[in-house]
Coordinates of C-alpha atoms in Angstrom, one line a residue:
X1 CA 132.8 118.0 65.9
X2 CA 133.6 115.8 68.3
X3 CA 133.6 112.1 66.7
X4 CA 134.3 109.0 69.4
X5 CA 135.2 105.7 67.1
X6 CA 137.0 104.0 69.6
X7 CA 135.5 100.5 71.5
X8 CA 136.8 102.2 74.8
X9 CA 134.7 104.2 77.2
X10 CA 135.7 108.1 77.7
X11 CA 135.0 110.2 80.8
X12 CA 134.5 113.8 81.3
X13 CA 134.1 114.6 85.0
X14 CA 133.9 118.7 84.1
X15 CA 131.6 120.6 83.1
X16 CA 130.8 119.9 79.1
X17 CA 128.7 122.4 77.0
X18 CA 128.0 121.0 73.9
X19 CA 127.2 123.6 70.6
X20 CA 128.3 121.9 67.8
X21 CA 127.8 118.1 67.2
X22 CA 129.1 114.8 69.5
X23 CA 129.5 111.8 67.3
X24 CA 129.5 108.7 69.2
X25 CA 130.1 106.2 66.9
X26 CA 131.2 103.5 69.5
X27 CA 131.9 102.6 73.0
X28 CA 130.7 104.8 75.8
X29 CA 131.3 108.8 76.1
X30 CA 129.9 108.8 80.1
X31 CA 129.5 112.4 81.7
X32 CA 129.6 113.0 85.2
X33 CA 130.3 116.5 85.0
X34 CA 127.0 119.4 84.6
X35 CA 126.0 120.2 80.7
X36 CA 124.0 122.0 78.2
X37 CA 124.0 119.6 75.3
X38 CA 122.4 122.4 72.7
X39 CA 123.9 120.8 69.7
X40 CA 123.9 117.7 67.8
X41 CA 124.4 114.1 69.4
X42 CA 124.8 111.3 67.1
X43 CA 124.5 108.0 68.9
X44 CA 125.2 104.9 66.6
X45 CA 123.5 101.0 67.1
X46 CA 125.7 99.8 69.6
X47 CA 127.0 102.9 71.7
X48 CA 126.5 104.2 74.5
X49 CA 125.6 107.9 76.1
X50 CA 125.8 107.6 79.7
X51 CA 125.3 109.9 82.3
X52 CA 126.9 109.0 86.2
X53 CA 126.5 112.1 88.2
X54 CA 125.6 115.8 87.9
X55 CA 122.7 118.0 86.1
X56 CA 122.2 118.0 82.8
X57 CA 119.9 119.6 80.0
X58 CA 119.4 118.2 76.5
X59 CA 117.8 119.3 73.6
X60 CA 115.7 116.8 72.5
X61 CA 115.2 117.2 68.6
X62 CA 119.3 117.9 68.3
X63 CA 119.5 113.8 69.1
X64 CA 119.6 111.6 66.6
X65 CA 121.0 108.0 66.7
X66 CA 120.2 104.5 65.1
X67 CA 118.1 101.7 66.6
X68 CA 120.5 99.3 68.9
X69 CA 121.6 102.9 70.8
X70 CA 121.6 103.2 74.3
X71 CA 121.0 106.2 76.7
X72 CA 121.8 104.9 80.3
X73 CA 121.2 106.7 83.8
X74 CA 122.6 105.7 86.4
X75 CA 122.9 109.2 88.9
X76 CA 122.2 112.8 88.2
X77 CA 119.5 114.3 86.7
X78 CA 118.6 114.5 82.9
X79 CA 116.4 116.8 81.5
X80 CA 115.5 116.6 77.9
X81 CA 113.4 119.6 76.0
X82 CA 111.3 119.3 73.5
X83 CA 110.4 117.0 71.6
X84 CA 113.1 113.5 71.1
X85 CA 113.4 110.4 69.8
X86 CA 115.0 108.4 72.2
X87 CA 117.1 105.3 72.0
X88 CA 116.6 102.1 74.2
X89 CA 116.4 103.9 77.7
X90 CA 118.2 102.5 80.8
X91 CA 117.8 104.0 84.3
X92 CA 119.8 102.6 87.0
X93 CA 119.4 105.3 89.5
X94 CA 119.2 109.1 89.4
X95 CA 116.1 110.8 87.1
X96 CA 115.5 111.7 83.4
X97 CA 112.7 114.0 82.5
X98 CA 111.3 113.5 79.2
X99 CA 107.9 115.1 79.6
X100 CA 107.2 117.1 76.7
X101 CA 104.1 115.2 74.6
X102 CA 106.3 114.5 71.5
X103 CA 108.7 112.6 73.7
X104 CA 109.2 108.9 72.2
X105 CA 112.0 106.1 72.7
X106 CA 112.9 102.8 71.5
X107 CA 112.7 100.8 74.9
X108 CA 113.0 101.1 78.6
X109 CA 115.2 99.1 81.0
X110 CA 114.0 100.4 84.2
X111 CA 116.2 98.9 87.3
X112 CA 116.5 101.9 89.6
X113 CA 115.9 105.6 89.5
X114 CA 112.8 107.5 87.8
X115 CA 111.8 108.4 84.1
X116 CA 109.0 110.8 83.7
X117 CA 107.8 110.4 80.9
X118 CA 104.7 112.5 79.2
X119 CA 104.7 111.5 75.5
X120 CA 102.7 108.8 73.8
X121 CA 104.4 106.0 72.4
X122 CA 105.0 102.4 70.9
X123 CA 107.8 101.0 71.9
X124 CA 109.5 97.4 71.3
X125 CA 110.6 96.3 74.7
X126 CA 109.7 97.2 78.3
X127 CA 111.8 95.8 81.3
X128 CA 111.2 96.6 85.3
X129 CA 113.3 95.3 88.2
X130 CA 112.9 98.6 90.1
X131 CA 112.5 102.1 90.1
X132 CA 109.5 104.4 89.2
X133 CA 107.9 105.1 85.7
X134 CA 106.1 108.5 86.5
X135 CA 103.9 111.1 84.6
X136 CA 100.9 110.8 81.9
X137 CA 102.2 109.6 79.6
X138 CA 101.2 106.2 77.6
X139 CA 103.5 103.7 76.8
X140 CA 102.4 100.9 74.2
X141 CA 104.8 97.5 74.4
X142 CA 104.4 95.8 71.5
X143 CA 107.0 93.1 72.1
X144 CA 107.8 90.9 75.1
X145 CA 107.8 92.7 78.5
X146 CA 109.0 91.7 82.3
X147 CA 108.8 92.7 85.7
X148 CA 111.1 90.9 88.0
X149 CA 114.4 91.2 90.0
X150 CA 112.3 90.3 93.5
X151 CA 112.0 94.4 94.5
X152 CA 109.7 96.9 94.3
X153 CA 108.8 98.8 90.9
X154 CA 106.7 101.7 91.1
X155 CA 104.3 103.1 88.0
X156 CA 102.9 106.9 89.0
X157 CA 101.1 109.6 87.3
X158 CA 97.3 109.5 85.3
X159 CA 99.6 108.2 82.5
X160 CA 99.3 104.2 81.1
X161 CA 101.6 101.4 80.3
X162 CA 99.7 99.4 77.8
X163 CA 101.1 95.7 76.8
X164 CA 100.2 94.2 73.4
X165 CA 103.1 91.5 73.7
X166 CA 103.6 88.7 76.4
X167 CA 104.8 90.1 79.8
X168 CA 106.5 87.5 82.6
X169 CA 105.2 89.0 85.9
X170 CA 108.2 88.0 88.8
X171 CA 107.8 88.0 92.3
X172 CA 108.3 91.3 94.2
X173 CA 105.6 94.1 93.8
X174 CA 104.3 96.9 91.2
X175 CA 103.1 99.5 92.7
X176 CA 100.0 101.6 91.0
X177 CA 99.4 105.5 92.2
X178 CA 97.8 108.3 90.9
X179 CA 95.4 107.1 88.7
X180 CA 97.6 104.9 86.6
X181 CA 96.5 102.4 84.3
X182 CA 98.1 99.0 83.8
X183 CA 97.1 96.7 81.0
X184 CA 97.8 93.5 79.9
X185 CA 96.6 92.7 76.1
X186 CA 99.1 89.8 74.9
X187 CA 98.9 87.6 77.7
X188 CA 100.6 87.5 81.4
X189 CA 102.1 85.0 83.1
X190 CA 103.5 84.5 86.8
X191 CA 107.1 82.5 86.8
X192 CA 107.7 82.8 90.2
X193 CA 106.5 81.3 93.9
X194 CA 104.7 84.6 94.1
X195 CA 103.5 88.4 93.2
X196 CA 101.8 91.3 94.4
X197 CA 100.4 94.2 92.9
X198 CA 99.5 97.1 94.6
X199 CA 96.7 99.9 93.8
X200 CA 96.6 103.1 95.0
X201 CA 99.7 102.3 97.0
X202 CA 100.4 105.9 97.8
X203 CA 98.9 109.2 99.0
X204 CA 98.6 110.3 95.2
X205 CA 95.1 110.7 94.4
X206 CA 93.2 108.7 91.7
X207 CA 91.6 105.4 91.0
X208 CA 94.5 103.0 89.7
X209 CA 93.4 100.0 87.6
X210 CA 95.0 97.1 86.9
X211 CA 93.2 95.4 83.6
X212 CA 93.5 92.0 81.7
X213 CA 92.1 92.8 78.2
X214 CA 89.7 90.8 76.3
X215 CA 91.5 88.5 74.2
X216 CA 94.0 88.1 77.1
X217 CA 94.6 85.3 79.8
X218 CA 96.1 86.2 82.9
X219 CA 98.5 82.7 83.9
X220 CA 98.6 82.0 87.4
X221 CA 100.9 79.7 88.4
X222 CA 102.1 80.6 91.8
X223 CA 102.5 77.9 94.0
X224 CA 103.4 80.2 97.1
X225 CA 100.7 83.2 96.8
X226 CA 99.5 86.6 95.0
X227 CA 97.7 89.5 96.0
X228 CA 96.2 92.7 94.2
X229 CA 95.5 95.1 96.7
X230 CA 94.1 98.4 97.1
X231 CA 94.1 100.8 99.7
X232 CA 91.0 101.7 101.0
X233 CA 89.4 99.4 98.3
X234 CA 89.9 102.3 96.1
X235 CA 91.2 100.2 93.0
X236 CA 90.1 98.0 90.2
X237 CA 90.6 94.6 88.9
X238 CA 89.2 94.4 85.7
X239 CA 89.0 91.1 84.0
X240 CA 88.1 91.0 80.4
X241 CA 89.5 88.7 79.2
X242 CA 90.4 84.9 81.1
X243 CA 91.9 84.7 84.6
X244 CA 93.3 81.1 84.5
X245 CA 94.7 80.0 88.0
X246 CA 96.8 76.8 87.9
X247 CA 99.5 77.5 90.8
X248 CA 98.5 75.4 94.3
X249 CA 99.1 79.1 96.2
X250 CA 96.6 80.9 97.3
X251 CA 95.6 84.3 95.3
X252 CA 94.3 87.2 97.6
X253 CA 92.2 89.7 95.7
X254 CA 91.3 92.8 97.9
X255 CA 90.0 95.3 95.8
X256 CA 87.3 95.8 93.4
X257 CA 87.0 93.1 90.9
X258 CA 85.2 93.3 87.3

């Protein structure tokens, strides 16, 4: 057993095989180093596993942690097995593969980077500044959700992200490819001079669609401008709920609206 209680953060830059059990009770254990983490990880509220370089394969159902955890990415390349129960899930930079169907997490901080994901999920809190959120599979935000930070934020795959909470939409762009669904069911509102969201922004084939839910109002207050585009008029705007447009801009839609 190796148990970390300390508040500090520890570094192995080696290569770390891991057949018994890792208890990270606090602080930060980051690896930068390749693994094999085949045996137990522990990750307690409040600590951190963090991975800053190399390649690394974990088995899923060997980690166990309480909610407040945090799993962060920022380079390499993380591949977890199996089915897992993730903690809240940052990615900076690099990738982490999590695409079996039983794959869930807590939450995703997305600023950088890409998480495939292919399992089906509710999770509490979804946050996107950047990066891409790829594969099929459906993420369900029940709590409060945001895309901002001014950048681009990619969402690929036939997979959906599916809002039931409030989401802030920020200026910069989504981008929608490969036959991804996004959908707004709590409410959306713009807070900045602009947005843009594009469908089918990519060469991946599929019909992207970006839907406001009945039940749901879509804010517009941009006083600058917004745009949902498609390439090729191959996506879809579908409004079931209320589109409410209070921002002086002007909003471009150029796809196909419902």
């Amino acid at each position: 057993t190796y148990r970390k209680t300390g508040a500090g953060t520890t570094y192995v830059q080696t290569s770390f095989t891991n057949a018994g059990t890792v208890d990270i009770d606090a602080g930060t254990l980051n690896l930068s180093g390749d693994s094999t983490l085949s045996g137990t990880i522990d990750l307690a509220s409040g600590a951190v596993l963090h991975f800053s370089g190399g390649t690394h394969s974990l088995n899923g159902p060997s980690l166990t942690g309480a909610a407040g955890g945090l799993l962060r990415v920022s380079s390499g390349t993380i591949t977890v097995t199996g089915a897992v129960n993730l903690p809240t899930v940052q990615v900076q930079s690099g990738t982490l593969n999590a695409t079996d169907a039983g794959a869930k997490l807590e939450a995703l901080i997305l600023n950088g980077g890409t998480f495939n994901f292919g399992g089906t999920d509710s999770i509490l809190g979804f946050t996107q500044t950047g990066g891409t959120l790829s594969g099929a599979g459906v993420l369900t935000v029940t709590g409060a959700a945001s895309y901002g930070g001014g950048g681009s934020k990619s969402q690929t795959g036939t997979g959906s992200t599916i809002h039931n909470g409030a989401v802030t939409l920020g200026s910069g762009s989504i981008n929608l490819d490969g036959g991804r669904l996004l959908e707004f069911k709590g409410g959306v509102t713009t807070d900045s001079s602009n947005f843009t969201i594009y469908l089918n922004s990519g060469a991946l084939a599929g019909t992207d669609t970006l839907r406001n839910a009945a039940g749901s109002t879509f804010l517009d207050q941009t006083s600058s401008y917004g745009q949902i585009i498609a390439n090729s008029n191959t996506g879809l705007f579908e409004n079931l709920g209320t589109y409410r447009k209070t921002g002086a801009g002007t909003t471009y839609v150029q796809t196909s609206f419902t």
